[in-house]
Amino acid sequence: MTGTVITLADLAEFLQVELHGGDSRSPIESLAPLDRAGPRQLAFMAHDRYRDSLIDTQAGAVILSPAHLPHCPVPALVCEHPHVAYAQAARRIHPDPVAVPGIHPSASISDQAVVHPTAQVGPQCVVEADCQIGPGVIMGPGCFLQAGCQVGENSRLVARVTLGPRVRLGRRALVQPGAVIGGDGFGFARQGEAWLRVPQVGSVCIGDDVEVGANTTIDRGALDDTIIEDGVKLDNLIQVAHNVHIGAHTAVAGCVGIAGSARIGRRCGIGGGAGILGHLEIADDVTVTAMTLVTHSIREPGVYSSGVPQAPAREWNRSLAHLRRLGELFRRVRGLEQEGDPGARQRR
Amino acid sequence: MTGTVITLADLAEFLQVELHGGDSRSPIESLAPLDRAGPRQLAFMAHDRYRDSLIDTQAGAVILSPAHLPHCPVPALVCEHPHVAYAQAARRIHPDPVAVPGIHPSASISDQAVVHPTAQVGPQCVVEADCQIGPGVIMGPGCFLQAGCQVGENSRLVARVTLGPRVRLGRRALVQPGAVIGGDGFGFARQGEAWLRVPQVGSVCIGDDVEVGANTTIDRGALDDTIIEDGVKLDNLIQVAHNVHIGAHTAVAGCVGIAGSARIGRRCGIGGGAGILGHLEIADDVTVTAMTLVTHSIREPGVYSSGVPQAPAREWNRSLAHLRRLGELFRRVRGLEQEGDPGARQRR
Amino acid sequence: MTGTVITLADLAEFLQVELHGGDSRSPIESLAPLDRAGPRQLAFMAHDRYRDSLIDTQAGAVILSPAHLPHCPVPALVCEHPHVAYAQAARRIHPDPVAVPGIHPSASISDQAVVHPTAQVGPQCVVEADCQIGPGVIMGPGCFLQAGCQVGENSRLVARVTLGPRVRLGRRALVQPGAVIGGDGFGFARQGEAWLRVPQVGSVCIGDDVEVGANTTIDRGALDDTIIEDGVKLDNLIQVAHNVHIGAHTAVAGCVGIAGSARIGRRCGIGGGAGILGHLEIADDVTVTAMTLVTHSIREPGVYSSGVPQAPAREWNRSLAHLRRLGELFRRVRGLEQEGDPGARQRR
């Protein structure tokens, strides 16, 4: 996809990096992988293993670290953190959309809501009383904000996002379609064989620079708020239960479920499909690998797992059969040990 | 959040419990945890482990069992089931929303649909022919009811809920945003290498007092209906396939997948992330713990598991390596046993 | 549910199969299981185990294979592939909905979008610039197409479907409510402790005859497109990350998560709740069973597993305890082996 055209010189200046080789007036207009980039495209060198692609690249320029410069046949933008510089360049060439101020005539906005004049409210949005929509906010079609919500400046709700009562969203949030933030927590008291719902009167408080994936759900707290700190990134189809607390800059991959009142630290990484039980704590800087079940608190940084890699079904079924017979094996080994120990035999 | 003000005397009468201590005219206006409640707030004592919080509480009143009364420094509402009483009190202070009768002008309602005059139909709702919306029903923005649906009295579809053809929802249902009830079941016949869709002509039949979480999906049956009995509680992001049958008062936590024609009993509890294969039965009063895979029928009440608690990755990888070598270990133990048995050695 | 009436003779001709017994003018008007079908209903014999139901059936006709014909007490439609013939018959009796051409007045269509005159665009749909809606397309209520999307002829977006920028959907697609196709991929560069978003400028390219389940999410590619080939069937609540490639006629069950750049072959079957890590390849004709975690490439066709069947919790906890002690058991067996081998004892 073609984006905003920028010259190599301007790009180098924007990134505050050094340009090696090439005509500084050459235009860059889009992004491409090393091995397919053409002369008006920017690529980047992510890893040593792409060295062959680098040697043959026809990119207009490559962002790379000093170590790779000698192998680069085209203009190079040299820096210590090529991935970060690439992300910045990419956002320069493909800038985030900017609000087109105004409220679509099909939107229903409460008289008691405040929409900043620079905000954009799309078709069929519904905004209830006491909501505050900040400057530069973009609300795509079909978003629904229940009473008392706040959306911080330059946030974007892409489409069909639902915010429950009094949800506060910080600045520069990006919420993908279908996300539900502030639905009722799953709280019940057992009365005989039935369940009696406990009203959920907390809400959800979300910091700055948070991203929420498509169809992800974050429940409002029972009494206190569910809290998502600054810079947290949530992928698609994640369930965050009531009163969960997620520390700043933690990233959670798709299909993760986090049960009520779990507290996850800062800068954690939670792998796809993992499950985190309720009322436990995970320290800062913890990595949980894919499809791991966290059943008890994690006090130390590090990598934690319980996912099982696939095997041919026949092999795996044999492993399971052996696993079920382990008690027997322990007994048999104990028997052998006692046989070899006449004292043990006597003590029996 | 402040709710409806009620005096201690009125609260005691409403709950039909005894009030100990305090001024019976003192007002309660909201809920709070024991350790943070102030004089106009109601708390409850959930568990022995909160005794220290009880001793220091400044709540306006505490709901607790007789055993804890001696330790309560503030007015107490004493009863056998504090959690149930608390839920009732909480719903008294924070009552469920009540329908504001009327149909929003942006809604599209078929001439052949019947909307009870006491029902509330929100902006952008679409209701097709032959639907019946009962008394006191609340439909939030963007709900879509395909032809022939029925919604029982005092049910609430919070927002953006989709009901497929002829879905019947009982009384007092609560359906969170984004739920899809009555999408097509996943049924195909293999024709060569392709899949030929089998029309799904059943629907979904849901009893009274059922709750359905945000972005949860319940497929319509192939021929017969998918059935959810009275009092079932489904959390967020659950998949219920075609022709599943869930017994009354069963609670299912988030991210669970239930495959086609599975039949789950009454009063079961299914933990988060569990998977239940199709065409099997689970008895009444079964608990399935988080991330368990149910591959065969469960005939007896009890607790069933196959989830694996996390461990440091290095430790877990060692366990996996050992697991793969179990066949070898069984052979080695057999070898040792035969060595110690001269007869076995001869028989070899 | 009653459908289109058809005589046995017409049904036999439509299916190109032989009719055995009965009055060829008898009408069939709906579908039912063997054991409950009445004289105006069509049933089919799926499996030997239903022979008792066949012997007692009162169906108007039964689709079955030649081997079962002798046991059929009612008119029979005989063919080699009863399931396929049944699917075809079922779609004849319950045909897919047909577009009612026109654009609902509440829809917002860009002047720069092209909607084919035979297409149906439902209430509250939003279609941005440069979209192309093909002949016979049905868009139910609340669908949102971002700029540059294409929807192929006779496709159906049931309701509340979101397509991101430049998503291409082939012919005869069926997309269930709440699906989000083309949300941003989850791509970030780490900058200090924060995450910097990498713009996702690819899109999603979907072939013909693809079905996408309710609330399923398919992310747009980072640079290149995410690709779903012809005939792929995706169930509900599936997450497909950026730059995934799914081969033709692969079926994926509910709650599966597929991480970025995974490449899945043709005619695969992925069981419910499975997780597939990123940047790996799965060959054609691979079956992955439910809740399996695929951590490395699969090069050969076959069945692969790592799911663990449930057990009574007490039993399972014992297995887990044994599993953790396996290292110790290996050492003890080694010890016993060395005891029995005097040479080994000396070498110690």
mmCIF file of N, CA and C in Angstrom, chain A residues 189 191 196-199, chain B residues 11 14-17 42 63 79 81-94:
data_model
loop_
_atom_site.group_PDB
_atom_site.id
_atom_site.type_symbol
_atom_site.label_atom_id
_atom_site.label_comp_id
_atom_site.label_asym_id
_atom_site.label_seq_id
_atom_site.Cartn_x
_atom_site.Cartn_y
_atom_site.Cartn_z
ATOM 1 N N ALA A 189 -24.122 -15.346 43.861
ATOM 2 C CA ALA A 189 -24.192 -16.052 45.141
ATOM 3 C C ALA A 189 -25.104 -17.268 44.947
ATOM 4 N N GLN A 191 -27.864 -19.729 45.850
ATOM 5 C CA GLN A 191 -29.054 -19.741 46.704
ATOM 6 C C GLN A 191 -29.825 -21.005 46.360
ATOM 7 N N LEU A 196 -27.748 -16.341 42.302
ATOM 8 C CA LEU A 196 -28.307 -15.000 42.443
ATOM 9 C C LEU A 196 -27.233 -14.004 42.029
ATOM 10 N N ARG A 197 -27.543 -13.200 41.047
ATOM 11 C CA ARG A 197 -26.543 -12.245 40.552
ATOM 12 C C ARG A 197 -26.186 -11.199 41.597
ATOM 13 N N VAL A 198 -24.895 -10.920 41.725
ATOM 14 C CA VAL A 198 -24.419 -9.844 42.581
ATOM 15 C C VAL A 198 -24.156 -8.635 41.679
ATOM 16 N N PRO A 199 -24.846 -7.526 41.911
ATOM 17 C CA PRO A 199 -24.654 -6.366 41.029
ATOM 18 C C PRO A 199 -23.180 -5.992 40.947
ATOM 19 N N LEU B 11 -33.541 -2.049 55.521
ATOM 20 C CA LEU B 11 -32.706 -3.085 54.928
ATOM 21 C C LEU B 11 -32.910 -4.415 55.665
ATOM 22 N N PHE B 14 -36.213 -5.756 54.673
ATOM 23 C CA PHE B 14 -36.178 -6.253 53.298
ATOM 24 C C PHE B 14 -35.496 -7.623 53.249
ATOM 25 N N LEU B 15 -34.418 -7.752 54.010
ATOM 26 C CA LEU B 15 -33.658 -9.013 53.983
ATOM 27 C C LEU B 15 -34.255 -10.054 54.924
ATOM 28 N N GLN B 16 -35.200 -9.602 55.761
ATOM 29 C CA GLN B 16 -35.769 -10.479 56.791
ATOM 30 C C GLN B 16 -34.669 -11.044 57.684
ATOM 31 N N VAL B 17 -33.787 -10.159 58.127
ATOM 32 C CA VAL B 17 -32.725 -10.570 59.052
ATOM 33 C C VAL B 17 -32.743 -9.642 60.260
ATOM 34 N N LEU B 42 -22.452 -0.347 52.997
ATOM 35 C CA LEU B 42 -22.733 -1.720 53.455
ATOM 36 C C LEU B 42 -21.595 -2.630 53.022
ATOM 37 N N ILE B 63 -23.092 -7.356 56.796
ATOM 38 C CA ILE B 63 -23.887 -8.583 56.741
ATOM 39 C C ILE B 63 -22.959 -9.730 57.109
ATOM 40 N N CYS B 79 -27.336 -13.246 59.533
ATOM 41 C CA CYS B 79 -28.117 -14.252 58.825
ATOM 42 C C CYS B 79 -27.261 -15.475 58.512
ATOM 43 N N HIS B 81 -26.895 -16.997 55.530
ATOM 44 C CA HIS B 81 -26.250 -17.009 54.208
ATOM 45 C C HIS B 81 -25.866 -15.589 53.812
ATOM 46 N N PRO B 82 -24.788 -15.076 54.414
ATOM 47 C CA PRO B 82 -24.426 -13.667 54.177
ATOM 48 C C PRO B 82 -24.244 -13.326 52.701
ATOM 49 N N HIS B 83 -23.706 -14.247 51.898
ATOM 50 C CA HIS B 83 -23.459 -13.920 50.502
ATOM 51 C C HIS B 83 -24.775 -13.689 49.755
ATOM 52 N N VAL B 84 -25.749 -14.541 50.031
ATOM 53 C CA VAL B 84 -27.060 -14.389 49.397
ATOM 54 C C VAL B 84 -27.724 -13.085 49.868
ATOM 55 N N ALA B 85 -27.672 -12.848 51.172
ATOM 56 C CA ALA B 85 -28.281 -11.621 51.701
ATOM 57 C C ALA B 85 -27.593 -10.389 51.120
ATOM 58 N N TYR B 86 -26.285 -10.479 50.981
ATOM 59 C CA TYR B 86 -25.543 -9.358 50.406
ATOM 60 C C TYR B 86 -25.992 -9.109 48.960
ATOM 61 N N ALA B 87 -26.126 -10.198 48.198
ATOM 62 C CA ALA B 87 -26.554 -10.043 46.799
ATOM 63 C C ALA B 87 -27.927 -9.370 46.749
ATOM 64 N N GLN B 88 -28.811 -9.802 47.648
ATOM 65 C CA GLN B 88 -30.157 -9.205 47.673
ATOM 66 C C GLN B 88 -30.099 -7.733 48.065
ATOM 67 N N ALA B 89 -29.314 -7.426 49.088
ATOM 68 C CA ALA B 89 -29.177 -6.035 49.522
ATOM 69 C C ALA B 89 -28.584 -5.193 48.397
ATOM 70 N N ALA B 90 -27.577 -5.762 47.729
ATOM 71 C CA ALA B 90 -26.891 -5.020 46.665
ATOM 72 C C ALA B 90 -27.863 -4.691 45.539
ATOM 73 N N ARG B 91 -28.749 -5.645 45.233
ATOM 74 C CA ARG B 91 -29.719 -5.378 44.156
ATOM 75 C C ARG B 91 -30.815 -4.426 44.625
ATOM 76 N N ARG B 92 -30.980 -4.297 45.929
ATOM 77 C CA ARG B 92 -31.917 -3.301 46.450
ATOM 78 C C ARG B 92 -31.336 -1.908 46.323
ATOM 79 N N ILE B 93 -30.036 -1.803 46.598
ATOM 80 C CA ILE B 93 -29.358 -0.495 46.548
ATOM 81 C C ILE B 93 -29.025 -0.109 45.100
ATOM 82 N N HIS B 94 -28.656 -1.089 44.324
ATOM 83 C CA HIS B 94 -28.376 -0.860 42.897
ATOM 84 C C HIS B 94 -29.345 -1.701 42.062
#
